[in-house]
Coordinates of C-alpha atoms in Angstrom, one line a residue:
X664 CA -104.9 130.5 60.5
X665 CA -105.5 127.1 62.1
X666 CA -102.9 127.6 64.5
X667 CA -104.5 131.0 65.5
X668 CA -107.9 129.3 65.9
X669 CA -106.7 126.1 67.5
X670 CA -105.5 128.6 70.3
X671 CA -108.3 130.9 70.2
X672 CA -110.2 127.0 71.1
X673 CA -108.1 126.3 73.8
X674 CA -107.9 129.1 75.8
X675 CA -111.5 129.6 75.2
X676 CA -111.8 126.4 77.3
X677 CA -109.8 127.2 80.1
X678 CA -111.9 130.5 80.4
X679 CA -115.4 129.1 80.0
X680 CA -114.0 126.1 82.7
X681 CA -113.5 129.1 85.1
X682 CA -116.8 130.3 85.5
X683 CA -117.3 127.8 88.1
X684 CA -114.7 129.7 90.2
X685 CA -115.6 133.4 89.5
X686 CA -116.9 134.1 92.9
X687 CA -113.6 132.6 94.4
X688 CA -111.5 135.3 92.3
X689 CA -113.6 138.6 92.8
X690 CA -112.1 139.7 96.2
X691 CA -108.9 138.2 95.5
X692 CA -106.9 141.4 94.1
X693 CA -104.0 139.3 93.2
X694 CA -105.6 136.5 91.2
X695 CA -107.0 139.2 89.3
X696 CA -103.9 141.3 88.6
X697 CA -103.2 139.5 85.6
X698 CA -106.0 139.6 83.8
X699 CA -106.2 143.8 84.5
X700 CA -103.1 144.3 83.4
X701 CA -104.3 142.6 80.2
X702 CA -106.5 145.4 79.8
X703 CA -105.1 147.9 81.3
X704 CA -107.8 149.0 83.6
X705 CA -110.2 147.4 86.5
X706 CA -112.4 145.0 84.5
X707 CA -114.9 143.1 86.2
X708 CA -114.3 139.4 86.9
X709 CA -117.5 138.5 86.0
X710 CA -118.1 140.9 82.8
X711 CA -114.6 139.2 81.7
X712 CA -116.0 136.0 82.0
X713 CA -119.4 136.5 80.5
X714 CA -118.8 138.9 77.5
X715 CA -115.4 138.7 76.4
X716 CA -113.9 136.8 73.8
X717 CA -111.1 134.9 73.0
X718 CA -109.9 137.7 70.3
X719 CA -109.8 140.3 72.8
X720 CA -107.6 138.8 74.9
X721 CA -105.1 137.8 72.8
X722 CA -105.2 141.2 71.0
X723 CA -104.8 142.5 74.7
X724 CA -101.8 140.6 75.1
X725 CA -100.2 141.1 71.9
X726 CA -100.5 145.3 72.4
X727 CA -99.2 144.6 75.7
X728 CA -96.0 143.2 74.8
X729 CA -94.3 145.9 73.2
X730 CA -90.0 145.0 73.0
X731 CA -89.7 147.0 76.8
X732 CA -92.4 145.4 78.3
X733 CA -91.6 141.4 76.7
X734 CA -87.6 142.2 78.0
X735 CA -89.1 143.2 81.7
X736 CA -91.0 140.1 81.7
X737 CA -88.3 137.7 80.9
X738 CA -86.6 138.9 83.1
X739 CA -88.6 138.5 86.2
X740 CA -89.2 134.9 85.1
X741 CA -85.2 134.2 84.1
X742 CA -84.7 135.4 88.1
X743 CA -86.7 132.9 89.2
X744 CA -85.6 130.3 87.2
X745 CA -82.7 127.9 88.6
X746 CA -81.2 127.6 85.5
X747 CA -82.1 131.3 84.4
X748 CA -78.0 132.1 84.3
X749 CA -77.4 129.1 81.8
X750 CA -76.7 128.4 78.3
X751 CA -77.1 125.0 77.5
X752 CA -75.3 123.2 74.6
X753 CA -76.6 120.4 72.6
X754 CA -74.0 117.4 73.4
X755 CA -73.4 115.3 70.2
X756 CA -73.0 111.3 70.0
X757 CA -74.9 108.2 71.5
X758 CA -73.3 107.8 74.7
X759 CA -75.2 107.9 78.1
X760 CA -74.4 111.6 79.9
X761 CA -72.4 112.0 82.6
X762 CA -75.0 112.7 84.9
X763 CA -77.3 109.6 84.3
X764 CA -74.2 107.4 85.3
X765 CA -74.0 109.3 88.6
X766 CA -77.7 109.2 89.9
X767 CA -77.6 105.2 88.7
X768 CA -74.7 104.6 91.4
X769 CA -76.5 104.8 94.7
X770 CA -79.4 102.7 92.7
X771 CA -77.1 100.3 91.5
X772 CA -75.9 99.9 95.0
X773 CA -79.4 99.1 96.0
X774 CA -80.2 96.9 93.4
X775 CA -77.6 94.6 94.3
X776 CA -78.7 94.2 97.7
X777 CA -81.9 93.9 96.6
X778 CA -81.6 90.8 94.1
X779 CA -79.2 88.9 97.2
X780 CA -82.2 89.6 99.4
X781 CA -85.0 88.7 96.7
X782 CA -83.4 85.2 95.7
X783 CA -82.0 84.8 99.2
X784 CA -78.4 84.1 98.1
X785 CA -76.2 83.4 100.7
X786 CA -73.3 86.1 99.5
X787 CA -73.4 89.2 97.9
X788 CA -72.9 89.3 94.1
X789 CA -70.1 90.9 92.4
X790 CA -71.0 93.9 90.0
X791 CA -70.4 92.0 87.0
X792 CA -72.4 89.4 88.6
X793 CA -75.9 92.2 89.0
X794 CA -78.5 91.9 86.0
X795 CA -79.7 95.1 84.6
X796 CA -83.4 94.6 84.7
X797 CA -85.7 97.3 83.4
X798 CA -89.6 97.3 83.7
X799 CA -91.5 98.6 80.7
X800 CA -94.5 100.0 80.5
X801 CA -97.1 100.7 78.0
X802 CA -99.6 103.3 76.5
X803 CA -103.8 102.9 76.9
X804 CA -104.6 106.1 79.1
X805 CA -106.2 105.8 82.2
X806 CA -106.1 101.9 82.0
X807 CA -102.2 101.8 81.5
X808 CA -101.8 104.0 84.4
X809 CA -103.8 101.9 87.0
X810 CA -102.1 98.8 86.0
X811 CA -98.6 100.5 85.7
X812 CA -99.5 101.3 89.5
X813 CA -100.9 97.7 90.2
X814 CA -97.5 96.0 88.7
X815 CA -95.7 98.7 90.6
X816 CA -97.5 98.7 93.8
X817 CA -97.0 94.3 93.5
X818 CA -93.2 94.4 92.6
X819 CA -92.4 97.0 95.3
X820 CA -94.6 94.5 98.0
X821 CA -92.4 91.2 96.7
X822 CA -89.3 93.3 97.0
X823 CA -88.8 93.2 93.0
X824 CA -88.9 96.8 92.5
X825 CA -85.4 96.8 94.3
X826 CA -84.2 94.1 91.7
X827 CA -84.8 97.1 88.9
X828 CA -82.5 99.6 87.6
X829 CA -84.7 101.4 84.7
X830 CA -88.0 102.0 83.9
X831 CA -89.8 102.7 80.8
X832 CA -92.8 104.9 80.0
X833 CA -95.6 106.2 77.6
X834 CA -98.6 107.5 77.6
X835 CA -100.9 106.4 80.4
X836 CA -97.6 104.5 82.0
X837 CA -95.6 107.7 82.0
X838 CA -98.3 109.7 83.8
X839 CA -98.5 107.0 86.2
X840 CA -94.9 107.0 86.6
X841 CA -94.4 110.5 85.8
X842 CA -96.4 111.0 89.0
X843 CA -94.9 108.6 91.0
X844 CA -91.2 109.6 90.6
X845 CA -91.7 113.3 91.5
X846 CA -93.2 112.5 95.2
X847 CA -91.0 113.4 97.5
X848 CA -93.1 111.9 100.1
X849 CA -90.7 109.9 103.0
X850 CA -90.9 106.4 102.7
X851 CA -90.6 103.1 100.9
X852 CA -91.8 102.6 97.5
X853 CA -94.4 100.4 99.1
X854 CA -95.7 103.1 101.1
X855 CA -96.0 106.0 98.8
X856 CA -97.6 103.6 96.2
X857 CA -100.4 102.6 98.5
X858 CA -100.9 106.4 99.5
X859 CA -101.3 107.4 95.8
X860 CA -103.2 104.2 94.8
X861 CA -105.8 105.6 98.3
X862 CA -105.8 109.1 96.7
X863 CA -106.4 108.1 93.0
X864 CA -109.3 105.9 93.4
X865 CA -111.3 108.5 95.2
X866 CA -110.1 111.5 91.8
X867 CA -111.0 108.9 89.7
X868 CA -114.9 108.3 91.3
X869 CA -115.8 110.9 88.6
X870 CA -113.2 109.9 85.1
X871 CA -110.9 112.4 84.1
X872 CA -113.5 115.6 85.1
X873 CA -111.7 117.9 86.8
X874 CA -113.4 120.6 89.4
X875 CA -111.1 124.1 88.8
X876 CA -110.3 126.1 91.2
X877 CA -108.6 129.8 91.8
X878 CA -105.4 128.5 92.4
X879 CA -105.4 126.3 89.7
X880 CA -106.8 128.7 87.5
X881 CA -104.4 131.3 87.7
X882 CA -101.3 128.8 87.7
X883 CA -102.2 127.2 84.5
X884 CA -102.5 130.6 83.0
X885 CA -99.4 131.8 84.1
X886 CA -97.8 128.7 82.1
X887 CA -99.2 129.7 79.3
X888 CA -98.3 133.4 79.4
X889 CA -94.7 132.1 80.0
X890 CA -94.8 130.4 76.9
X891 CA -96.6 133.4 75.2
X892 CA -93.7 135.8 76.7
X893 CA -91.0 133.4 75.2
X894 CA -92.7 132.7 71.9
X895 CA -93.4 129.2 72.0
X896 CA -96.3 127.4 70.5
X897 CA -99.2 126.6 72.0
X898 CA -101.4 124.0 71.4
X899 CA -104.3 121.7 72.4
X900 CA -101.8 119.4 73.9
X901 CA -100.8 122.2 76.8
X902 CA -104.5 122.3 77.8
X903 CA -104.7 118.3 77.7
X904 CA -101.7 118.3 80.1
X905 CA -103.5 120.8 82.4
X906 CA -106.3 118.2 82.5
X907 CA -104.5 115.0 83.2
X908 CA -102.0 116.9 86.2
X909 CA -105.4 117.7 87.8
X910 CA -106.1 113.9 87.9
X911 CA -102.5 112.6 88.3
X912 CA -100.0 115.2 89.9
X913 CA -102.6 116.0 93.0
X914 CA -100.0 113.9 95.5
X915 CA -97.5 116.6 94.6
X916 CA -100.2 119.6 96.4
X917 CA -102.0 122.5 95.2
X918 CA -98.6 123.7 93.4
X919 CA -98.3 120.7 91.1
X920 CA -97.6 123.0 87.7
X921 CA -94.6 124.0 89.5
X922 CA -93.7 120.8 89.2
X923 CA -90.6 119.8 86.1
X924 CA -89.6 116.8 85.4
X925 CA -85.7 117.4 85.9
X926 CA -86.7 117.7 89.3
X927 CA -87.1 114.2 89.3
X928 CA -83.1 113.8 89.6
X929 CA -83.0 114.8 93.1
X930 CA -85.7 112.1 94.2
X931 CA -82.7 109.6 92.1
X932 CA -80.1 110.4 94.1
X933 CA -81.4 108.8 96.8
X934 CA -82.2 105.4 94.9
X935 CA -85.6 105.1 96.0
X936 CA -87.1 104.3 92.2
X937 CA -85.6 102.8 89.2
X938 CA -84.5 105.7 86.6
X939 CA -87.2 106.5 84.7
X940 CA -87.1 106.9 80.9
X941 CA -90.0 108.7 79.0
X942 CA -91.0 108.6 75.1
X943 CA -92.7 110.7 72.8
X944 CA -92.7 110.3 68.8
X945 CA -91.6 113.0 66.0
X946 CA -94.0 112.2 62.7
X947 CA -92.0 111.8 59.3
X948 CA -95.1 111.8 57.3
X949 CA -96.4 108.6 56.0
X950 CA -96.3 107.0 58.4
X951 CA -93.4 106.9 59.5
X952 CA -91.7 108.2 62.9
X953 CA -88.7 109.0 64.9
X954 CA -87.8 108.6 68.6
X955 CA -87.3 111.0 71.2
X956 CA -86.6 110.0 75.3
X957 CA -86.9 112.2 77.9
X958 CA -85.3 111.5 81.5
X959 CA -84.5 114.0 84.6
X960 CA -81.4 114.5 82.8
X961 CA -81.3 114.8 79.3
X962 CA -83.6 115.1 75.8
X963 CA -81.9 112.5 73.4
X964 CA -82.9 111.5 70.1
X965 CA -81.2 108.4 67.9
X966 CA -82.6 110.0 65.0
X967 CA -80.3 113.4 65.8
X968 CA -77.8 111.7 67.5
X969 CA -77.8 114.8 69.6
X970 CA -78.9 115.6 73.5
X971 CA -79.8 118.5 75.6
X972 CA -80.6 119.3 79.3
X973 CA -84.4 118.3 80.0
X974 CA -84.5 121.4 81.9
X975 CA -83.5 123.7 78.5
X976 CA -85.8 122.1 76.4
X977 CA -88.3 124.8 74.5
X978 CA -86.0 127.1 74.5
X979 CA -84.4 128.7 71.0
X980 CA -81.0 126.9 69.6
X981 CA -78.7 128.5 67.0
X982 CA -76.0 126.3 66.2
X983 CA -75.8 124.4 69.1
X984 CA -76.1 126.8 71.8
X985 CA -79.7 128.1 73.8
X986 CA -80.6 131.7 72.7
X987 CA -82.9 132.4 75.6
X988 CA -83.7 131.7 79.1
X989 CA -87.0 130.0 78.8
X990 CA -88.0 128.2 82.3
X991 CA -88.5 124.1 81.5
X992 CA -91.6 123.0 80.3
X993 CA -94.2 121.8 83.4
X994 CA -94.2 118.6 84.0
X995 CA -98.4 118.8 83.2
X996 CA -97.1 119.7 79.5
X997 CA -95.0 116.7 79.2
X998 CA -97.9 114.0 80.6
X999 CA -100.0 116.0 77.8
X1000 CA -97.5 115.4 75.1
X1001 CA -97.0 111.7 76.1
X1002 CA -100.5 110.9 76.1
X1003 CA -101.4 113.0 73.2
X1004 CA -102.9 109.4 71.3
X1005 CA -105.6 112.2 70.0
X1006 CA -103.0 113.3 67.9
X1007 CA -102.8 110.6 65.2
X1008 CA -103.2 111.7 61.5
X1009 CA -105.4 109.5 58.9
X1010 CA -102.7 107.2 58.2
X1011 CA -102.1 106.2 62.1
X1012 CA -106.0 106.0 61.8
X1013 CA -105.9 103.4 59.6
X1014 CA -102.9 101.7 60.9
X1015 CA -104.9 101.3 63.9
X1016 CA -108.2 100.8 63.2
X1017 CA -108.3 100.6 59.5
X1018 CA -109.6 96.6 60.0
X1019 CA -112.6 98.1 61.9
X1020 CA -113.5 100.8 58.4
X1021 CA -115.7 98.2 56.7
X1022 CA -118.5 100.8 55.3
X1023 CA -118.2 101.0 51.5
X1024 CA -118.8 104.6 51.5
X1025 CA -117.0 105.4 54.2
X1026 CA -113.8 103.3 52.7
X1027 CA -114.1 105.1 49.8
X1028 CA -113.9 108.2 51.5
X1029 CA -111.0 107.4 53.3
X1030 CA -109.2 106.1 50.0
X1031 CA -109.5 109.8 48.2
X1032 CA -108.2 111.3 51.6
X1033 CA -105.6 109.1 51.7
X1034 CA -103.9 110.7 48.3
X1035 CA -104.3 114.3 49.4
X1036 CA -102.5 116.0 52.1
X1037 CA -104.7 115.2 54.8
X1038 CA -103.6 112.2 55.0
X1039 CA -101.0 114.2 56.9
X1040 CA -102.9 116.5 59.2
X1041 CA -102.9 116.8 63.1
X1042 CA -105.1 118.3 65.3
X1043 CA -103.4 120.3 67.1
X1044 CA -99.9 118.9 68.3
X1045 CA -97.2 119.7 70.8
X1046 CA -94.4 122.4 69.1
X1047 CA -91.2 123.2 70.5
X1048 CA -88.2 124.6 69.0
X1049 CA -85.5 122.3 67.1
X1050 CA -82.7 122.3 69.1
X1051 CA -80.6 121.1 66.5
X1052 CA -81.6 123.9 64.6
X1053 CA -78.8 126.3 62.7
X1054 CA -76.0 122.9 62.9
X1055 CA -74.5 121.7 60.1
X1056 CA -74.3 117.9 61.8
X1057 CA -78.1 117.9 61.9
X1058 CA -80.8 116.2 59.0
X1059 CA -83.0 119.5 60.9
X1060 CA -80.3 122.0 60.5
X1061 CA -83.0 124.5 58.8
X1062 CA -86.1 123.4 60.7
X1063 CA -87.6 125.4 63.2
X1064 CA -89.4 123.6 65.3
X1065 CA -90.2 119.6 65.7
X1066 CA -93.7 117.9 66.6
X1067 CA -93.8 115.9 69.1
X1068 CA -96.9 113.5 70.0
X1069 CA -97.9 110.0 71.7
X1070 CA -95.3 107.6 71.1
X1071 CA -97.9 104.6 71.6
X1072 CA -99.4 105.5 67.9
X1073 CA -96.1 104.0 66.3
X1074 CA -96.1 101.0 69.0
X1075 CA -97.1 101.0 72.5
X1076 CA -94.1 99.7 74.5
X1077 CA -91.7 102.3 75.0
X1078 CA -88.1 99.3 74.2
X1079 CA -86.0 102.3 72.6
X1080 CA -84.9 104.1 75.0
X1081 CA -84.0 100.1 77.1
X1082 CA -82.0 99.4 73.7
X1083 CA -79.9 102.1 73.1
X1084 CA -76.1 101.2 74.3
X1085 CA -74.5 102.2 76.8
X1086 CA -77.3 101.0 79.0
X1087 CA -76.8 97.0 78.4
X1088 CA -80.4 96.4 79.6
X1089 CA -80.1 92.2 80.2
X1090 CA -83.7 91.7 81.5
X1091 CA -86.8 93.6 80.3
X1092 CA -90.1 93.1 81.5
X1093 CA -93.1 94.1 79.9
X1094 CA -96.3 95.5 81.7
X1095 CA -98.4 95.7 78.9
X1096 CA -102.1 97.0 79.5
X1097 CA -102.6 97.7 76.1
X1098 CA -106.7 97.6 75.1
X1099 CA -105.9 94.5 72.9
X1100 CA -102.9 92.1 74.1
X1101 CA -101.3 90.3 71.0
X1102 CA -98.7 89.8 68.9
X1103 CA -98.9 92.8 67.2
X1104 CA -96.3 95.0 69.5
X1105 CA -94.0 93.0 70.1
X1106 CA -93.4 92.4 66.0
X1107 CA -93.3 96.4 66.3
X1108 CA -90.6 96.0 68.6
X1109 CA -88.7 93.7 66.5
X1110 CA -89.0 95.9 63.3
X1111 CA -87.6 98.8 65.0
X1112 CA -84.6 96.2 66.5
X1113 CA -84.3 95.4 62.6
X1114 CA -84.2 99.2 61.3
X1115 CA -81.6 100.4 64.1
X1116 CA -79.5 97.2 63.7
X1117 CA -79.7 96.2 67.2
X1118 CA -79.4 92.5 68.0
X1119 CA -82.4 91.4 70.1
X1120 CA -83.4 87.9 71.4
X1121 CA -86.1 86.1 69.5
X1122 CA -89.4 87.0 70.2
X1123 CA -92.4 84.3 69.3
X1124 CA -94.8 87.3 69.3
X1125 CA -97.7 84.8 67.8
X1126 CA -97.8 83.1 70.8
X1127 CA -96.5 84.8 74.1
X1128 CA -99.4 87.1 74.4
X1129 CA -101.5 83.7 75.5
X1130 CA -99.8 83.1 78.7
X1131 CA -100.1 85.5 81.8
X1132 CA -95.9 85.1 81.8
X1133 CA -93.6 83.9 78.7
X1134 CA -90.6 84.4 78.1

């Protein structure tokens, strides 16, 4: 029932948001065509708008999509889909794919060049000679993405950026950089980066409001009837995303939901940007939460010890293999999911901000819900199918479908994906715009180091958060 009303919220939202484009849509016969064939008939635009609820439509939708009509629909979308002739299989075991190796090469042959330029050596270093240096960012929303761009926009001016062969992201650092790394716009790094930095300081004159249009109207909806057609979840977290592409994915043009993130491969083959490495979180309950990375190649998690192709998942697995032909998820979806902090339950709450709770009453309260199951409960969080679902290798064999949300409410630097082997990461540097700058993460960091038994340097985190640099 919650999930049914959580939905009926959402797209209620989109609707009553595009009102302020009716007039746009009422001679525009194929903008419209979508919404008729909802119903069946020639409804006005404007009655539509006005006078029908959410209930309705989704009724509509669900009498509409008789076995016939869902098998027609899937299969327009499958033709139009790249990968709409594959399977994909879920590859088993830690090891870095195949195709992550290859789109490092032509980096790794800049990166070279770029640290004997940057430290003006007199001869070029030998492979085994090249540190691995990855840049890190951090969660903290709008903030994190403006100083993600700052530290960016400075590193690429210096020359550094060339010196780097990964980069990490979350939340507001992986819409910046989620962003970022899909512009194909020609030029350096320095170049692009001004252009956006130009572009986002006039979107951002009014915040995160957004002003809808047709265009975008009708795109957005026909993300979520792709998901509707395949039987995925939707959530609060698809609308979110819908939101923050308006602000952020603008330098990609007016067809920005188009936009996936495995598209982001062919902008690495050129090696242009460091390769990019995004995190979200799967809750455990309690408290407690595993990993997941996304890059332009793969889904991995250490928990599963399994991958996938980025561009497969959301769609149904049955031991191993994909069931259907589900397009990839848009890029907007996946800035929603990794800046989803909104999605913390009452134990994050008080992880977070419990020192700030100093009300009596108000503690008290919080201590009953704490032994109940609400201690538990999301909003409204991102769902897509288990992809280990139906093996006999996997702790999820019989689970349908994980949850994923921010990965800043466990800690807000993104080190896991930077540690896991295979990638041999000698130099990380942290851009951390977190609201409050202590030790606090970095101890986070070296707990997770601790659980995973991965060998990490010592890290003084009571004091290195005092100086602008520390090592």
């Amino acid at each position: 029932m919650m999930k049914k009303f959580v939905w009926l919220v959402g797209l209620l939202a989109l609707s009553i948001g595009a009102r302020d484009v009716a007039c746009g849509f009422k001679d525009n016969i194929e903008n419209l065509a979508l919404y008729r064939q909802l119903y069946k008939g020639d409804v006005p635009w404007d009655v539509f708008l006005a006078r029908q609820v959410i209930q309705e439509y989704l009724h509509a939708a669900q009498l509409l999509m008789d076995p016939e009509d869902l098998k027609m629909e899937q299969e327009a979308i499958r033709l139009r889909d790249p990968y709409g002739s594959y399977r994909a299989k879920v590859r088993q075991g830690a090891d870095i794919s195949v195709e992550e190796r290859a789109l490092l090469r032509e980096r790794f042959v800049r990166v070279k060049k770029g640290i004997k330029r940057f430290l003006k050596l007199d001869k070029p270093l030998e492979d085994d000679e090249v540190p691995r240096i990855a840049l890190c960012g951090s969660g903290g929303g709008i903030r994190a993405a403006l100083c993600t761009l700052g530290s960016l926009l400075g590193a690429a001016e210096t020359g550094f950026l060339d010196c780097t062969l990964y980069a990490s992201a979350l939340s507001g650092s992986a819409w910046l950089m989620g962003s970022i790394f899909s512009d194909s716009y020609p030029g350096d790094g320095a170049s692009v980066l001004h252009d956006y930095k130009n572009r986002l300081k006039n979107q951002l004159k009014t915040g995160l409001s957004v002003s809808l249009n047709p265009l975008s109207v009708k795109l957005a909806t026909e993300n979520l009837m792709t998901k509707f057609y395949y039987g995925q979840s939707l959530s609060l977290v698809d609308f979110w995303g819908f939101i923050v592409g308006e602000v952020m994915l603008r330098n990609l043009g007016q067809y920005w939901q188009k936009a996936v993130l495995s598209s982001q491969g062919m902008l690495m083959e050129t090696g242009v940007y460091p390769f990019p490495l995004y995190s979200s979180i799967m809750p455990m309950g309690n408290g407690k939460f595993e990993w997941f990375e996304v890059s332009p190649c793969e889904v991995w998690s250490e928990f599963l010890q399994m991958a996938i192709p980025t561009w497969s998942f959301g769609r149904k697995f049955q031991a191993g293999t994909s069931q259907d032909f589900a397009p990839e998820q848009s890029l907007g979806f996946y800035l929603g999911v990794f800046g989803s902090a909104f999605e913390l339950d009452l134990t994050d709450f008080m992880h977070h901000m419990g020192r700030f709770v100093r009300d009596p009453v108000l503690k008290g309260l919080v201590k009953i819900l704490m032994k109940t199951s609400m201690k538990d409960m999301r909003l409204s969080p991102a769902e897509l199918y288990n992809y280990s679902y139906g093996m006999r290798e996997s702790v999820l064999t019989g689970q349908k479908r994980i949850t994923l949300i921010d990965a800043g409410i466990d800690f807000n630097l993104p080190i896991p994906p930077l540690l896991r082997k295979g990638r041999d990461i000698d130099v990380i540097i942290l851009l951390d715009s977190s609201a409050k700058i202590e030790g606090r993460e970095l101890k986070s960091i070296t707990r997770y180091a601790t659980e995973h038994g991965i060998p990490i340097p010592t890290i003084h985190a009571d004091s290195s958060h005092e100086n602008i640099i520390s090592v």
